[in-house]
Short mmCIF file of C-alpha atoms in Angstrom, two decimals:
data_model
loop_
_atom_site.label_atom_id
_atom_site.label_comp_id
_atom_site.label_asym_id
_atom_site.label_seq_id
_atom_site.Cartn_x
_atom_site.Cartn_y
_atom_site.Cartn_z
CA UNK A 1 54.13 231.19 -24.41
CA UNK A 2 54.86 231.39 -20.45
CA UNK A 3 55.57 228.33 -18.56
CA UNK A 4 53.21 226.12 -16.60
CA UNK A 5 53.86 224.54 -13.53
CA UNK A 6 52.08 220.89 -12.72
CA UNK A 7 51.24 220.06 -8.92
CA UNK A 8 50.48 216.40 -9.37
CA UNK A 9 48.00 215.45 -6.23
CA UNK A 10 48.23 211.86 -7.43
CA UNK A 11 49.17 210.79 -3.91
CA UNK A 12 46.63 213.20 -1.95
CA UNK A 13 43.74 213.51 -4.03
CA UNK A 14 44.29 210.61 -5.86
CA UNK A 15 44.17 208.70 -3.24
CA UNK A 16 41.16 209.72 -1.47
CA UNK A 17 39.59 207.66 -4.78
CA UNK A 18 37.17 205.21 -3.08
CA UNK A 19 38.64 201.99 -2.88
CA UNK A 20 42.34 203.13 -3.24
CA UNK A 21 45.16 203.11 -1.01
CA UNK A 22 48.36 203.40 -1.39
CA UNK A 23 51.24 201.69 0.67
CA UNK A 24 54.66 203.74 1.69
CA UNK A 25 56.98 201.91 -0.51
CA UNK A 26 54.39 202.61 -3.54
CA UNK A 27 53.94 206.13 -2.70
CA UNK A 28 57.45 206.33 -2.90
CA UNK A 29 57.76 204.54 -6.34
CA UNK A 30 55.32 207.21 -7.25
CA UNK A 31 57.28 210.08 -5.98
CA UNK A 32 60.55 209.16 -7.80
CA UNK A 33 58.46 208.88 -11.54
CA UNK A 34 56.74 212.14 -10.86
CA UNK A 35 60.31 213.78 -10.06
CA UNK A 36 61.68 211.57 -12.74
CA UNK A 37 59.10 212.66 -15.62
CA UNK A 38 59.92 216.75 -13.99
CA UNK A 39 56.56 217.32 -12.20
CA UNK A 40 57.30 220.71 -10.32
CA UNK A 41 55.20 220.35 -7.40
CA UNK A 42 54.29 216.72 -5.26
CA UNK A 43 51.49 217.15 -2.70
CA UNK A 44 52.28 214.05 -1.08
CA UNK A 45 49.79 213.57 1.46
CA UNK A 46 48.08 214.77 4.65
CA UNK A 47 50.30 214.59 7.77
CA UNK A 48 47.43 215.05 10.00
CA UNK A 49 46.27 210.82 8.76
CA UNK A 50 48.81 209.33 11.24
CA UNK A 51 52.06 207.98 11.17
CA UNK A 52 52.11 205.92 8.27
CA UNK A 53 51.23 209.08 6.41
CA UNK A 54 53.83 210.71 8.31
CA UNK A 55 56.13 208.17 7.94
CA UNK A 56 55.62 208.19 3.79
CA UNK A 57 55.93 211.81 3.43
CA UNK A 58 59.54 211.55 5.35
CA UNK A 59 60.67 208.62 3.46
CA UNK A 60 59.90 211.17 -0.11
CA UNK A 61 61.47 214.11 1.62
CA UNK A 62 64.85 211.98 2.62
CA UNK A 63 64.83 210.87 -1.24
CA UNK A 64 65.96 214.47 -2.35
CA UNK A 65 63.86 214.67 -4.85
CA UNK A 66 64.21 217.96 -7.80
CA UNK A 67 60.26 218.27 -7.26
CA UNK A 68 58.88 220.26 -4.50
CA UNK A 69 57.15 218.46 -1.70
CA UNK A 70 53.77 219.64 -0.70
CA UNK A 71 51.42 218.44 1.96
CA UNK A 72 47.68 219.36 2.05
CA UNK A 73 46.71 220.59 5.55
CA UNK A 74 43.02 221.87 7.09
CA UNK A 75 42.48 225.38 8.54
CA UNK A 76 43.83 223.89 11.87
CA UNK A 77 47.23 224.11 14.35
CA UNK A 78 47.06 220.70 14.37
CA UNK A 79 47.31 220.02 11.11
CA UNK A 80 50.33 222.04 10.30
CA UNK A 81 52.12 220.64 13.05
CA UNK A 82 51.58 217.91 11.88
CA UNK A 83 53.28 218.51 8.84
CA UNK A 84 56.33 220.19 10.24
CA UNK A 85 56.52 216.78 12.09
CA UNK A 86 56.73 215.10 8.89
CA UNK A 87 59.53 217.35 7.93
CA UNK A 88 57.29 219.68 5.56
CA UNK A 89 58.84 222.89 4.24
CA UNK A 90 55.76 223.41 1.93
CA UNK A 91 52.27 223.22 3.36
CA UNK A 92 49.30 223.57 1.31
CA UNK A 93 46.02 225.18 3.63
CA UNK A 94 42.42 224.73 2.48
CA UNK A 95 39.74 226.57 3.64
CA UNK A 96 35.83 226.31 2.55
CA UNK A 97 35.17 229.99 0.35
CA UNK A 98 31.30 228.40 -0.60
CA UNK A 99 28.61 229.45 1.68
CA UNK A 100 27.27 225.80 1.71
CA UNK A 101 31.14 224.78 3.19
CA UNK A 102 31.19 227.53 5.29
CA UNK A 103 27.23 228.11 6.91
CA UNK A 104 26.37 223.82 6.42
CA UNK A 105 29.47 221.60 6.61
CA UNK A 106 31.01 223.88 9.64
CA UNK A 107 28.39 225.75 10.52
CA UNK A 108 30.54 228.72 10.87
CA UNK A 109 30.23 232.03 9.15
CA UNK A 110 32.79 234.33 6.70
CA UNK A 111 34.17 236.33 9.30
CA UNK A 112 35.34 233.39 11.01
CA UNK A 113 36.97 231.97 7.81
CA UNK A 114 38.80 235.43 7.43
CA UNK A 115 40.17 235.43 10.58
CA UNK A 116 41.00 231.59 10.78
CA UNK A 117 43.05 231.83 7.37
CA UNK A 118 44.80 234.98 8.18
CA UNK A 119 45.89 233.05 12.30
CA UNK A 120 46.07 229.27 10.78
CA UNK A 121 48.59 231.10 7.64
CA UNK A 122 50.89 233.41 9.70
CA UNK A 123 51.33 230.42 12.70
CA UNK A 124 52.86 228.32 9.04
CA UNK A 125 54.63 231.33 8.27
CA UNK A 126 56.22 231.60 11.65
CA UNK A 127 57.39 227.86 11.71
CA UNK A 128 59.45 228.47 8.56
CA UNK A 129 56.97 226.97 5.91
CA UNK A 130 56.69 228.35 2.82
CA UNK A 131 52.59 228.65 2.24
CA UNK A 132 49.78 228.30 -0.76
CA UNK A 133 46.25 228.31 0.49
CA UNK A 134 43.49 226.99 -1.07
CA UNK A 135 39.80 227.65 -1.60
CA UNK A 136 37.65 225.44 -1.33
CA UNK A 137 34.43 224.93 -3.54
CA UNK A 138 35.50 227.97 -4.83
CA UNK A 139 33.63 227.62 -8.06
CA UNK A 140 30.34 227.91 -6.28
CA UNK A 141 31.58 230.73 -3.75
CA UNK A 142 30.41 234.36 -3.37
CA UNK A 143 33.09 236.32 -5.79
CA UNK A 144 33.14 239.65 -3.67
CA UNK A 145 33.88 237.40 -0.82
CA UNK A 146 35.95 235.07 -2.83
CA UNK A 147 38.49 237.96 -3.29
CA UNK A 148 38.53 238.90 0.18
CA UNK A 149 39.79 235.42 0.51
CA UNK A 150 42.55 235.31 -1.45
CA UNK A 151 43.43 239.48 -0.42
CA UNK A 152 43.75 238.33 3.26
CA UNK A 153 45.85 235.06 2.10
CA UNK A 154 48.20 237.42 -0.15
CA UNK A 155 48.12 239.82 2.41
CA UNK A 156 49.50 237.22 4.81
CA UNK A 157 52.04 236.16 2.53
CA UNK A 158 51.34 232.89 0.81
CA UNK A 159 53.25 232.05 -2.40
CA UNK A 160 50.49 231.04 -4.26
CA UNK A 161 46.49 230.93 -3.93
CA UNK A 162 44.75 227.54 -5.35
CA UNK A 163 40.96 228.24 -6.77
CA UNK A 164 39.17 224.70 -6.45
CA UNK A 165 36.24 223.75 -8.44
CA UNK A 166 35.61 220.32 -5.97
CA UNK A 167 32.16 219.54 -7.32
CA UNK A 168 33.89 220.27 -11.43
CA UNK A 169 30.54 222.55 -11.82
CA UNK A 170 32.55 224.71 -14.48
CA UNK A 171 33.03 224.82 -18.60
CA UNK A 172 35.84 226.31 -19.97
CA UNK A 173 34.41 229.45 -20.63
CA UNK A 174 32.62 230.42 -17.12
CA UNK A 175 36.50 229.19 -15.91
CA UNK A 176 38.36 231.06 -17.82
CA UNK A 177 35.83 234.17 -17.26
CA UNK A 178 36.42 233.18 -13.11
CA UNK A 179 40.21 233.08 -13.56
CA UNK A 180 40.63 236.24 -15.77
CA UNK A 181 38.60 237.93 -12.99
CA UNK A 182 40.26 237.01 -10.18
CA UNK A 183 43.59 237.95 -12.00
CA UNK A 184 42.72 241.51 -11.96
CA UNK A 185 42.21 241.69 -8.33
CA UNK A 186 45.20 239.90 -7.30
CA UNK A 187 48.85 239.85 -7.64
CA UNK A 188 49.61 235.92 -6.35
CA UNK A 189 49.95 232.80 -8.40
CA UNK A 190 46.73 231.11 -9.12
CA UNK A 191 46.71 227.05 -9.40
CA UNK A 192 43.81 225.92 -10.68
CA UNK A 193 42.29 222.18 -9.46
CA UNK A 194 39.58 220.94 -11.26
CA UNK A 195 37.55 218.12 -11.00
CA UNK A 196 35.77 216.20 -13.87
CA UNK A 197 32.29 215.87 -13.02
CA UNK A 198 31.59 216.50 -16.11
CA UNK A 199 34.53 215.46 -17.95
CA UNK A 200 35.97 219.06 -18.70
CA UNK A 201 38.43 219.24 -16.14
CA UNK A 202 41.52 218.70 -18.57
CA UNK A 203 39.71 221.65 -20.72
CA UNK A 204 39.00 223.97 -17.73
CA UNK A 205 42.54 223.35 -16.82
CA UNK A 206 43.13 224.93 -20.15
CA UNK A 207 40.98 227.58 -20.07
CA UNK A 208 42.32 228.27 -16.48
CA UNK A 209 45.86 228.43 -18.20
CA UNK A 210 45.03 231.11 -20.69
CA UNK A 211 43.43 233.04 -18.18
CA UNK A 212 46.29 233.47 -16.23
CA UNK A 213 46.72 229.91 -13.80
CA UNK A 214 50.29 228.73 -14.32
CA UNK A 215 49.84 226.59 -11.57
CA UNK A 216 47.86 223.24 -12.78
CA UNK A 217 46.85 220.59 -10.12
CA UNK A 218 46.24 217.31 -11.77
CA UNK A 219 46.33 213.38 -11.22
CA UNK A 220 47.72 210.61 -13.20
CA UNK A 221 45.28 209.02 -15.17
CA UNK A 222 42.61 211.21 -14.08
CA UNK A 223 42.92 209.57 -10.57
CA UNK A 224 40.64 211.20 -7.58
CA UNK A 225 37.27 211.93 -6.02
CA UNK A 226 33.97 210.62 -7.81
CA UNK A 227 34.43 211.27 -11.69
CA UNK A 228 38.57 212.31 -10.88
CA UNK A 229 40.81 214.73 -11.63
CA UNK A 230 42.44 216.81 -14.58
CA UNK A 231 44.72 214.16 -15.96
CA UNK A 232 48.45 214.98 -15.71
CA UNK A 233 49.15 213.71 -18.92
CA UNK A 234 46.42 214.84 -20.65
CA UNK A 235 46.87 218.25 -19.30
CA UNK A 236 50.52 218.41 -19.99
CA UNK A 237 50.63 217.30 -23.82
CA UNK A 238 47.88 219.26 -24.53
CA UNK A 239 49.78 222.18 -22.95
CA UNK A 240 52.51 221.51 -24.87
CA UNK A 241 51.06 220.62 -28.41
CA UNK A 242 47.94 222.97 -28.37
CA UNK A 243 49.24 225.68 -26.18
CA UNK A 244 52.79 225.22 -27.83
CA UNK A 245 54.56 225.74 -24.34
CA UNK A 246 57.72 224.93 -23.56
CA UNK A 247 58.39 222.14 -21.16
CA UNK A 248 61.15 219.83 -20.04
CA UNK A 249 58.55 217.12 -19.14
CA UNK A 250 60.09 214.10 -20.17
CA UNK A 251 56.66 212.50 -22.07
CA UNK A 252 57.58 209.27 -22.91
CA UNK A 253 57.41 208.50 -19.54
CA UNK A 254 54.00 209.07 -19.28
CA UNK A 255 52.73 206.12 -20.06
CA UNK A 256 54.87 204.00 -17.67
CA UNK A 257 53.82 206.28 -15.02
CA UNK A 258 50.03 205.10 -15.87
CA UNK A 259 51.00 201.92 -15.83
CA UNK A 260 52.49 201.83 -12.50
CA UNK A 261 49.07 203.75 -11.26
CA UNK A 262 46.42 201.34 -12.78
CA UNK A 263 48.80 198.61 -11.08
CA UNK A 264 49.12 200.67 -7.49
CA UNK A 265 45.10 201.88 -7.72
CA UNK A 266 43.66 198.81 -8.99
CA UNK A 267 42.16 200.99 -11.72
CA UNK A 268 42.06 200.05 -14.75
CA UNK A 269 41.82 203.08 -18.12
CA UNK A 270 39.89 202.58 -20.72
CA UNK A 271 41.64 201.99 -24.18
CA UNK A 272 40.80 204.94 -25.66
CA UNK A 273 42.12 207.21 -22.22
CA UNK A 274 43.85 210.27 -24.15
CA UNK A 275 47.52 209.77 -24.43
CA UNK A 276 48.38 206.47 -22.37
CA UNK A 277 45.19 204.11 -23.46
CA UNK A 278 46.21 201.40 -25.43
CA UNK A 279 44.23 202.14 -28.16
CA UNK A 280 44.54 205.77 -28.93
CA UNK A 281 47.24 204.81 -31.73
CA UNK A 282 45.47 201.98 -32.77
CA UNK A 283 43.68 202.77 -36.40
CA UNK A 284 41.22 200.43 -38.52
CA UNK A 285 39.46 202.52 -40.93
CA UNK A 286 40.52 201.78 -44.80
CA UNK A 287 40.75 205.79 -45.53
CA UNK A 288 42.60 206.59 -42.55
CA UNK A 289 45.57 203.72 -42.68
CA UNK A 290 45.86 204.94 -46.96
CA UNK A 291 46.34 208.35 -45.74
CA UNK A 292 48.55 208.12 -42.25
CA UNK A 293 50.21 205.36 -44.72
CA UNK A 294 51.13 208.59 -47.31
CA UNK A 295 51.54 210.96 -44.60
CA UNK A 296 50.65 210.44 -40.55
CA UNK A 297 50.19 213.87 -39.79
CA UNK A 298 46.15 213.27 -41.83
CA UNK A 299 44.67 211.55 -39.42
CA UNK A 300 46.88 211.86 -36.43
CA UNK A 301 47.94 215.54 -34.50
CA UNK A 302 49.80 214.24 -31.86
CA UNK A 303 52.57 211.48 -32.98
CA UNK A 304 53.22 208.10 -30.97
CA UNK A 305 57.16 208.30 -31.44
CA UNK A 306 56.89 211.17 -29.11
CA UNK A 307 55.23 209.46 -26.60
CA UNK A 308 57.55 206.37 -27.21
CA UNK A 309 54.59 204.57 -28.46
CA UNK A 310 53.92 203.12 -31.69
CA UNK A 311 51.09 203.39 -34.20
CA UNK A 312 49.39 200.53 -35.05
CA UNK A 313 47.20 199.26 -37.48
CA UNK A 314 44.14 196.95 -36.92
CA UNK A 315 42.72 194.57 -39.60
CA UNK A 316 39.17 194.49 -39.30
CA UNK A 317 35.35 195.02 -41.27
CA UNK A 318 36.45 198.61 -42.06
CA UNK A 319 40.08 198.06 -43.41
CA UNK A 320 40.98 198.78 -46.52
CA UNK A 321 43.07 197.41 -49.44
CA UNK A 322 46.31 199.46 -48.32
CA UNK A 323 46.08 197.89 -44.89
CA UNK A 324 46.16 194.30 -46.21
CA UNK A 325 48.90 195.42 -48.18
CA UNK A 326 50.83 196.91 -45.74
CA UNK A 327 50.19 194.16 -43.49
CA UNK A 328 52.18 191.36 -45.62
CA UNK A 329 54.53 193.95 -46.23
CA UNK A 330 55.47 194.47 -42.95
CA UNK A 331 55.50 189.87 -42.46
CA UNK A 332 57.89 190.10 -45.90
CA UNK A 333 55.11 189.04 -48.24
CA UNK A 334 54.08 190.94 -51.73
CA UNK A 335 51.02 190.71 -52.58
CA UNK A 336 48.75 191.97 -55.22
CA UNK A 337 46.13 194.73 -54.83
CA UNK A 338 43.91 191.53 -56.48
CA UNK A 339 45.04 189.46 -53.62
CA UNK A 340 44.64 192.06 -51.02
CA UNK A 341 40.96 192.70 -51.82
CA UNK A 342 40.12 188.90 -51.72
CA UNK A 343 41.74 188.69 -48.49
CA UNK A 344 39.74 191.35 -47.35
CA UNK A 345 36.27 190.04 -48.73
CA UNK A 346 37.13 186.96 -46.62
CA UNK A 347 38.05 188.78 -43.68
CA UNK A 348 35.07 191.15 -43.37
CA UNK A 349 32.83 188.23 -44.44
CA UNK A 350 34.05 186.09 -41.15
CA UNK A 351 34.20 189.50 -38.63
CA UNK A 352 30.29 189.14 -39.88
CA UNK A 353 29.91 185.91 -38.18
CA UNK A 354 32.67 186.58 -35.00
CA UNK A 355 33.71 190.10 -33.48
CA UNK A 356 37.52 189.39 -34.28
CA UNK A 357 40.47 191.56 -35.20
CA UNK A 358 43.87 190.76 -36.49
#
């Protein structure tokens, strides 16, 4: 299977969460555990915010970091100078590709965009950036027009063309049908950023893959705009254990990484958040501890000790006798599979009475 590439946007995108901001010295804790972990690409921010943007996006660059530094830029001068201020080699430029961007948010028209891209990229190229351009909205944008988009940014020379479904209108089928498409008609990387409007961006990001996306844009824990992003670490295990791709992501730093988020954001995940929620190893049911007791591989697909996490088992109403069992086992105590089954006639007949686990 081909490689992937991850362009975390946990400090752009993930940021523009309402509610959340981020201060330098965190955005550069953040930087170092992205590099640390081996995300490929960082888009660390938008220059044109001011000088404590500015100032953050130096402070990542001076760190000499093995990721890629990225900063997301509008279809403006400004904007990339901006970024060249802040020291910028890679700039990221989005442009609206939706008629509603284009006609009601700017009140321009697609010429215009054409001819704005094709300026706004080459004055980039000229300063010594390297360029990716991105469409915006593209999910909801004219496809004939859509192409001319990305033909006039590969014509121009970017390194890579980002397709943007901002309002996460797709399934994985209509994106991988949009991807596979857009393929045939052009020769540049595709990175695919989804958003999870409907909670399918980690599967679009999928589909997006097979279609032909190496490049993934994603957030840690699902951070971002209204419903979020594709989750970084949901997108990369599942890359890796479904996809069976190669990767030197180190993964059992994934969940420190969501740690430090929740604690930087202020947002909290759920216990049962794929792959870093506390309670995705966490089992209760009587048949499932017997069998993950014989063999762990019945009831779970992806294993904790490759996370660095641990399985755990949770004595409750729906526990079983191996459970008790194993339970005294593990405090030194050998019981009886009598004994076990009175304990656990006591036990579900006091969860009856108060909502309590052990």
């Amino acid at each position: 299977m081909e490689d992937f590439y991850i362009v975390d946007t946990t400090l752009r995108d993930g940021e523009q969460t309402a509610g959340v901001a981020f201060s330098k010295s965190e955005k550069v804790d953040v930087a170092r555990k992205l590099d640390e972990i081996g995300v490929d690409i960082i888009e660390a921010g938008i220059p044109i915010m001011g000088k404590e943007e500015i100032e953050a996006i130096r402070e990542i660059m001076s760190l000499g970091l093995e990721s890629s530094i990225l900063t997301w830029n509008r279809m403006r001068k400004e904007d990339i100078d901006k970024s060249i201020l802040a020291g910028a080699k890679n700039v990221h430029i989005t442009a609206p590709a939706s008629d509603i961007h284009i006609y009601r948010k700017l009140n321009k028209d697609r010429g215009w965009v054409l001819s704005e891209l094709e300026k706004i990229v080459s004055y980039a190229l000229e300063k010594g950036c390297d360029v990716s351009v991105g469409a915006e909205d593209a999910s909801r944008a004219d496809f004939q027009f859509l192409i001319q988009f990305y033909t006039v940014a590969q014509k121009a020379g970017v390194s890579r063309v980002r397709y943007a479904d901002t309002v996460g209108r797709l399934d994985p089928i209509s994106t991988y049908d949009n991807i596979k498409k857009i393929r045939d008609f052009i020769d540049a990387e595709i990175d695919f950023h989804g958003h999870n409007d409907f909670g399918m961006a980690t599967a679009n990001a999928l589909s997006a893959f097979k279609a032909g996306a190496k490049y993934i844009s994603c957030t840690v824990n699902a951070l971002g705009e209204r419903a979020g992003n594709a989750a970084l670490e949901e997108v990369v295990m599942a890359l890796k254990c479904i996809e069976g791709c190669e990767s030197d992501f180190k993964v059992k730093g994934l969940k420190g990484l969501s740690e430090m988020i929740e604690s930087y954001s202020g947002r909290r995940v759920s216990v049962n958040k794929p792959i870093v929620g506390e309670g995705v190893f966490s089992h209760e049911s009587g048949i499932h501890v017997d069998g993950l007791l014989k063999d762990s591989s019945t009831y779970e697909f992806l294993s904790p000790r490759d996370l660095g996490r641990e399985r755990r088992f949770i004595i409750g109403k729906f526990s079983g006798v191996s459970s008790i069992m194993h339970r005294y086992k593990e405090l030194g105590v050998s019981i009886s599979k009598e004994q076990a089954e009175l304990i656990l006639r006591s036990i579900r007949s006091r969860q009856s009475k108060v909502n309590i686990t052990v």
